[in-house]
Amino acid sequence: MAVSMELIKELRAKTGAGVLDCKKALTETNGDVEAAVDFLRKKGLARAAKKSGRSTTEGVVVTKKSENELFMLAVMCETDFVARTDEYKTMAANLADTFYAELGETQKAVAVSEELVEKNREAVNEVVAKMGENIQVGDYTKFTGSENSHLYDYIHFTGKIGVAVEVVCEKDDEKLAELGKNICLHAAAYAPDFVSGDEISEDILEKERVIYRDQMRESGKPEKIIENIVEGKIRKFKEERCLLSQNFALDESKTVQQLIDECAKAIDCPVTVKRFARVYIGE
């Protein structure tokens, strides 16, 4: 039978289950909402839905890596106790397998679409029913390497921060691999937003300028010197927010760009950081 959106909405309000699950339940029960509630409860889906409003600030970031692809997914839960179990980590990896095939390449970490989560609701809810906690799929990143690119990844010991980095170099060298690892460690600790100032849009910079001008006027600075102060603050903004200009986390006497230059000199080959992404839970 055809199931109306009104019935689906009613069932969702009662159970909180996904659209596709509600539609299936109503189809199986010939549009009987109460019977559909029982149907969902038997499947463990209504139970999962009741947990869906609970806070998910714990979890793990899981990684899948092949020769030229790198994929990271945040799978969130309620408690650190559950997140640390081998069973949860295995289930998170299985969820990553489920989403990996259907998610496209990204430049930065982005949220998994609600449509795709709904499409895979059964897989998610199976985990919820088994673990007894609210489980949510969070941000992901997926890099596909191109010619001369090298993909590196790092998961923080807490399991809650993951970093993916793509470095371009014509050589493949141990020093390059060490550089990739160090950049991952740095990005995990310092959380840059951009690779370099060239990535920052003029809209973002102008928004910062407006804020800085207002701050200067509030502090009573003369108009004739405000613009110079503002541009100085913009330079500082770029230094602090961009990966290449940040002081390296493990040796603040040098910037990340200087670290890259040292590597390039050591292996006698140009090295460029093309992109990075930081996937995290609960920060």
Tab-separated table of C-alpha atoms in Angstrom:
chain	number	residue	atom	x	y	z
A	1	MET	CA	0.000	0.000	0.000
A	2	ALA	CA	1.033	3.636	-0.524
A	3	VAL	CA	2.108	5.302	2.717
A	4	SER	CA	1.295	8.982	3.192
A	5	MET	CA	3.770	11.504	4.582
A	6	GLU	CA	1.259	12.322	7.311
A	7	LEU	CA	1.445	8.752	8.641
A	8	ILE	CA	5.220	8.748	8.401
A	9	LYS	CA	5.393	12.014	10.356
A	10	GLU	CA	3.053	10.645	13.005
A	11	LEU	CA	5.130	7.502	13.420
A	12	ARG	CA	8.366	9.489	13.565
A	13	ALA	CA	6.877	11.681	16.294
A	14	LYS	CA	6.022	8.561	18.324
A	15	THR	CA	9.295	6.716	17.837
A	16	GLY	CA	11.904	9.112	16.473
A	17	ALA	CA	12.893	6.446	13.930
A	18	GLY	CA	14.183	7.386	10.465
A	19	VAL	CA	11.940	8.178	7.498
A	20	LEU	CA	12.822	5.012	5.604
A	21	ASP	CA	12.316	2.821	8.690
A	22	CYS	CA	8.917	4.406	9.359
A	23	LYS	CA	7.845	3.934	5.766
A	24	LYS	CA	8.873	0.287	5.830
A	25	ALA	CA	7.090	-0.300	9.153
A	26	LEU	CA	3.867	1.295	7.903
A	27	THR	CA	4.016	-0.703	4.684
A	28	GLU	CA	4.473	-3.935	6.626
A	29	THR	CA	1.536	-3.101	8.925
A	30	ASN	CA	-0.833	-1.732	6.245
A	31	GLY	CA	-0.738	1.783	7.665
A	32	ASP	CA	-1.553	0.822	11.270
A	33	VAL	CA	0.518	3.287	13.294
A	34	GLU	CA	0.316	1.411	16.607
A	35	ALA	CA	1.282	-1.840	14.926
A	36	ALA	CA	4.110	0.012	13.196
A	37	VAL	CA	5.375	1.214	16.603
A	38	ASP	CA	5.507	-2.412	17.747
A	39	PHE	CA	7.227	-3.373	14.500
A	40	LEU	CA	9.951	-0.797	15.113
A	41	ARG	CA	10.336	-1.799	18.747
A	42	LYS	CA	10.845	-5.428	17.747
A	43	LYS	CA	13.558	-4.338	15.339
A	44	GLY	CA	15.212	-2.310	18.077
A	45	LEU	CA	14.699	0.913	16.109
A	46	ALA	CA	12.304	2.670	18.457
A	47	ARG	CA	14.670	1.946	21.328
A	48	ALA	CA	17.478	3.478	19.351
A	49	ALA	CA	15.411	6.526	18.556
A	50	LYS	CA	14.733	7.261	22.223
A	51	LYS	CA	18.467	7.588	22.723
A	52	SER	CA	18.957	9.923	19.785
A	53	GLY	CA	18.682	13.101	21.855
A	54	ARG	CA	21.414	12.158	24.309
A	55	SER	CA	24.793	13.848	24.153
A	56	THR	CA	27.516	12.194	22.057
A	57	THR	CA	30.820	13.779	23.087
A	58	GLU	CA	32.855	10.562	23.120
A	59	GLY	CA	33.731	8.099	20.393
A	60	VAL	CA	36.509	7.278	17.959
A	61	VAL	CA	37.846	8.471	14.633
A	62	VAL	CA	38.392	5.500	12.329
A	63	THR	CA	40.582	5.348	9.242
A	64	LYS	CA	40.520	3.392	6.005
A	65	LYS	CA	43.537	3.648	3.756
A	66	SER	CA	44.463	2.203	0.381
A	67	GLU	CA	47.335	2.922	-1.976
A	68	ASN	CA	45.873	6.229	-3.187
A	69	GLU	CA	42.890	6.904	-0.907
A	70	LEU	CA	42.578	7.992	2.696
A	71	PHE	CA	39.248	8.052	4.547
A	72	MET	CA	38.442	9.159	8.103
A	73	LEU	CA	35.095	9.063	9.892
A	74	ALA	CA	34.068	10.220	13.371
A	75	VAL	CA	31.713	7.764	15.093
A	76	MET	CA	30.350	9.296	18.290
A	77	CYS	CA	28.843	7.778	21.423
A	78	GLU	CA	27.911	8.843	24.949
A	79	THR	CA	30.614	7.443	27.222
A	80	ASP	CA	34.360	6.981	27.143
A	81	PHE	CA	33.876	3.534	28.677
A	82	VAL	CA	32.004	2.275	25.616
A	83	ALA	CA	34.279	4.100	23.147
A	84	ARG	CA	37.332	2.281	24.517
A	85	THR	CA	35.951	-1.232	24.081
A	86	ASP	CA	37.215	-3.415	21.251
A	87	GLU	CA	33.620	-4.199	20.332
A	88	TYR	CA	32.799	-0.529	19.797
A	89	LYS	CA	35.947	0.069	17.763
A	90	THR	CA	35.106	-2.903	15.548
A	91	MET	CA	31.579	-1.636	15.025
A	92	ALA	CA	32.881	1.859	14.240
A	93	ALA	CA	35.207	0.356	11.632
A	94	ASN	CA	32.268	-1.535	10.136
A	95	LEU	CA	30.279	1.689	9.925
A	96	ALA	CA	33.229	3.315	8.188
A	97	ASP	CA	33.150	0.494	5.643
A	98	THR	CA	29.451	1.158	5.117
A	99	PHE	CA	29.877	4.889	4.467
A	100	TYR	CA	33.227	4.757	2.682
A	101	ALA	CA	31.865	3.459	-0.608
A	102	GLU	CA	29.201	6.166	-0.870
A	103	LEU	CA	31.057	9.279	0.241
A	104	GLY	CA	32.883	11.491	-2.224
A	105	GLU	CA	36.205	13.272	-2.000
A	106	THR	CA	36.559	16.328	0.245
A	107	GLN	CA	39.028	19.170	0.685
A	108	LYS	CA	38.232	19.620	4.373
A	109	ALA	CA	36.415	17.638	7.027
A	110	VAL	CA	32.657	17.876	6.452
A	111	ALA	CA	29.515	16.373	7.949
A	112	VAL	CA	27.971	13.245	6.512
A	113	SER	CA	24.700	14.270	4.897
A	114	GLU	CA	21.436	13.474	6.670
A	115	GLU	CA	20.216	11.785	3.488
A	116	LEU	CA	23.088	9.316	3.541
A	117	VAL	CA	22.677	8.687	7.266
A	118	GLU	CA	18.987	7.940	6.654
A	119	LYS	CA	19.893	5.637	3.788
A	120	ASN	CA	22.136	3.672	6.144
A	121	ARG	CA	19.932	4.069	9.208
A	122	GLU	CA	19.580	0.335	9.701
A	123	ALA	CA	23.344	-0.133	9.974
A	124	VAL	CA	23.605	2.727	12.487
A	125	ASN	CA	20.668	1.529	14.557
A	126	GLU	CA	22.020	-1.999	14.749
A	127	VAL	CA	25.017	-0.528	16.560
A	128	VAL	CA	22.762	1.547	18.819
A	129	ALA	CA	20.652	-1.441	19.780
A	130	LYS	CA	23.695	-3.603	20.488
A	131	MET	CA	25.716	-1.024	22.452
A	132	GLY	CA	22.804	0.533	24.348
A	133	GLU	CA	23.996	4.087	23.678
A	134	ASN	CA	23.190	6.890	21.293
A	135	ILE	CA	25.539	6.475	18.322
A	136	GLN	CA	25.958	9.279	15.788
A	137	VAL	CA	27.966	9.550	12.587
A	138	GLY	CA	29.959	12.773	12.606
A	139	ASP	CA	32.414	14.454	10.238
A	140	TYR	CA	34.468	12.687	7.614
A	141	THR	CA	37.189	13.375	5.102
A	142	LYS	CA	38.181	11.448	1.992
A	143	PHE	CA	41.333	12.173	-0.009
A	144	THR	CA	42.133	10.622	-3.368
A	145	GLY	CA	45.787	11.025	-4.229
A	146	SER	CA	46.998	12.295	-7.587
A	147	GLU	CA	50.341	11.908	-9.348
A	148	ASN	CA	53.299	12.376	-6.967
A	149	SER	CA	51.024	12.806	-3.939
A	150	HIS	CA	51.647	11.048	-0.632
A	151	LEU	CA	48.882	10.555	1.931
A	152	TYR	CA	49.611	10.528	5.650
A	153	ASP	CA	47.330	10.034	8.629
A	154	TYR	CA	47.423	10.201	12.392
A	155	ILE	CA	45.003	9.279	15.175
A	156	HIS	CA	45.609	10.886	18.571
A	157	PHE	CA	46.019	8.435	21.475
A	158	THR	CA	42.551	9.418	22.757
A	159	GLY	CA	41.051	8.205	19.478
A	160	LYS	CA	39.058	11.444	19.253
A	161	ILE	CA	41.235	13.421	16.826
A	162	GLY	CA	42.311	12.303	13.375
A	163	VAL	CA	44.369	14.182	10.787
A	164	ALA	CA	44.812	13.496	7.084
A	165	VAL	CA	47.531	15.251	5.067
A	166	GLU	CA	48.359	15.196	1.364
A	167	VAL	CA	51.940	16.086	0.435
A	168	VAL	CA	53.139	16.424	-3.149
A	169	CYS	CA	56.703	15.385	-3.993
A	170	GLU	CA	58.265	13.520	-6.895
A	171	LYS	CA	60.338	11.395	-4.517
A	172	ASP	CA	59.265	8.861	-1.917
A	173	ASP	CA	61.683	9.061	0.977
A	174	GLU	CA	61.828	8.201	4.682
A	175	LYS	CA	62.417	11.866	5.467
A	176	LEU	CA	59.257	12.735	3.547
A	177	ALA	CA	57.288	10.163	5.548
A	178	GLU	CA	58.677	11.650	8.767
A	179	LEU	CA	57.634	15.108	7.600
A	180	GLY	CA	54.119	13.863	6.840
A	181	LYS	CA	53.841	12.348	10.303
A	182	ASN	CA	55.103	15.543	11.949
A	183	ILE	CA	52.638	17.719	10.039
A	184	CYS	CA	49.821	15.419	11.149
A	185	LEU	CA	50.967	15.690	14.773
A	186	HIS	CA	51.172	19.462	14.481
A	187	ALA	CA	47.690	19.817	12.944
A	188	ALA	CA	46.217	17.615	15.668
A	189	ALA	CA	47.715	19.855	18.368
A	190	TYR	CA	47.377	23.334	16.833
A	191	ALA	CA	44.171	22.938	14.789
A	192	PRO	CA	44.976	25.274	11.856
A	193	ASP	CA	42.114	26.292	9.575
A	194	PHE	CA	43.986	26.835	6.300
A	195	VAL	CA	47.144	25.606	4.604
A	196	SER	CA	48.265	29.143	3.730
A	197	GLY	CA	46.950	32.698	3.511
A	198	ASP	CA	46.126	32.139	-0.158
A	199	GLU	CA	43.239	29.893	0.920
A	200	ILE	CA	41.541	32.584	2.999
A	201	SER	CA	38.740	34.270	1.102
A	202	GLU	CA	38.506	38.048	0.941
A	203	ASP	CA	35.087	37.813	2.627
A	204	ILE	CA	36.663	36.256	5.720
A	205	LEU	CA	39.460	38.807	5.799
A	206	GLU	CA	37.083	41.738	5.388
A	207	LYS	CA	34.923	40.451	8.212
A	208	GLU	CA	38.021	40.413	10.439
A	209	ARG	CA	38.952	43.930	9.315
A	210	VAL	CA	35.519	45.242	10.316
A	211	ILE	CA	35.902	43.674	13.767
A	212	TYR	CA	39.414	45.054	14.242
A	213	ARG	CA	38.380	48.577	13.114
A	214	ASP	CA	35.530	48.609	15.616
A	215	GLN	CA	37.884	47.413	18.361
A	216	MET	CA	40.375	50.183	17.585
A	217	ARG	CA	37.677	52.860	17.548
A	218	GLU	CA	36.278	51.582	20.840
A	219	SER	CA	39.748	51.851	22.364
A	220	GLY	CA	40.056	55.455	21.197
A	221	LYS	CA	42.778	54.989	18.569
A	222	PRO	CA	43.076	57.899	16.055
A	223	GLU	CA	41.498	57.204	12.642
A	224	LYS	CA	44.750	57.958	10.810
A	225	ILE	CA	46.555	54.984	12.353
A	226	ILE	CA	43.668	52.505	12.524
A	227	GLU	CA	44.193	51.017	9.037
A	228	ASN	CA	47.861	50.292	9.717
A	229	ILE	CA	46.953	48.568	12.972
A	230	VAL	CA	44.183	46.593	11.247
A	231	GLU	CA	46.498	45.306	8.505
A	232	GLY	CA	48.996	44.289	11.163
A	233	LYS	CA	46.294	42.304	12.888
A	234	ILE	CA	45.329	40.690	9.561
A	235	ARG	CA	48.924	39.509	9.116
A	236	LYS	CA	48.826	38.083	12.638
A	237	PHE	CA	45.483	36.426	11.896
A	238	LYS	CA	47.002	34.656	8.870
A	239	GLU	CA	50.067	33.563	10.844
A	240	GLU	CA	47.973	32.068	13.617
A	241	ARG	CA	45.341	30.364	11.469
A	242	CYS	CA	47.466	28.970	8.625
A	243	LEU	CA	49.381	25.697	8.879
A	244	LEU	CA	52.520	26.830	7.046
A	245	SER	CA	53.069	29.964	9.114
A	246	GLN	CA	52.416	28.410	12.525
A	247	ASN	CA	55.353	27.623	14.778
A	248	PHE	CA	55.993	23.886	14.615
A	249	ALA	CA	54.493	22.117	17.639
A	250	LEU	CA	57.594	20.048	18.415
A	251	ASP	CA	60.105	22.865	17.838
A	252	GLU	CA	58.691	26.373	18.053
A	253	SER	CA	61.954	27.923	16.890
A	254	LYS	CA	60.858	27.179	13.316
A	255	THR	CA	57.635	27.383	11.322
A	256	VAL	CA	55.991	24.458	9.584
A	257	GLN	CA	57.093	25.975	6.249
A	258	GLN	CA	60.698	25.993	7.440
A	259	LEU	CA	60.310	22.342	8.442
A	260	ILE	CA	59.089	21.571	4.908
A	261	ASP	CA	61.958	23.523	3.357
A	262	GLU	CA	64.464	21.551	5.433
A	263	CYS	CA	62.978	18.292	4.209
A	264	ALA	CA	62.984	19.459	0.588
A	265	LYS	CA	66.663	20.380	0.882
A	266	ALA	CA	67.544	17.070	2.537
A	267	ILE	CA	65.951	14.974	-0.206
A	268	ASP	CA	66.834	17.442	-2.990
A	269	CYS	CA	63.256	17.695	-4.259
A	270	PRO	CA	60.452	20.283	-3.916
A	271	VAL	CA	57.806	19.456	-1.288
A	272	THR	CA	54.333	20.998	-1.111
A	273	VAL	CA	51.495	20.467	1.345
A	274	LYS	CA	48.401	20.332	-0.852
A	275	ARG	CA	45.738	19.970	1.838
A	276	PHE	CA	44.930	18.624	5.268
A	277	ALA	CA	41.790	17.784	7.209
A	278	ARG	CA	41.179	17.419	10.918
A	279	VAL	CA	38.337	15.124	12.047
A	280	TYR	CA	37.538	15.295	15.753
A	281	ILE	CA	35.001	14.530	18.452
A	282	GLY	CA	33.909	16.604	21.416
A	283	GLU	CA	36.352	19.546	21.281
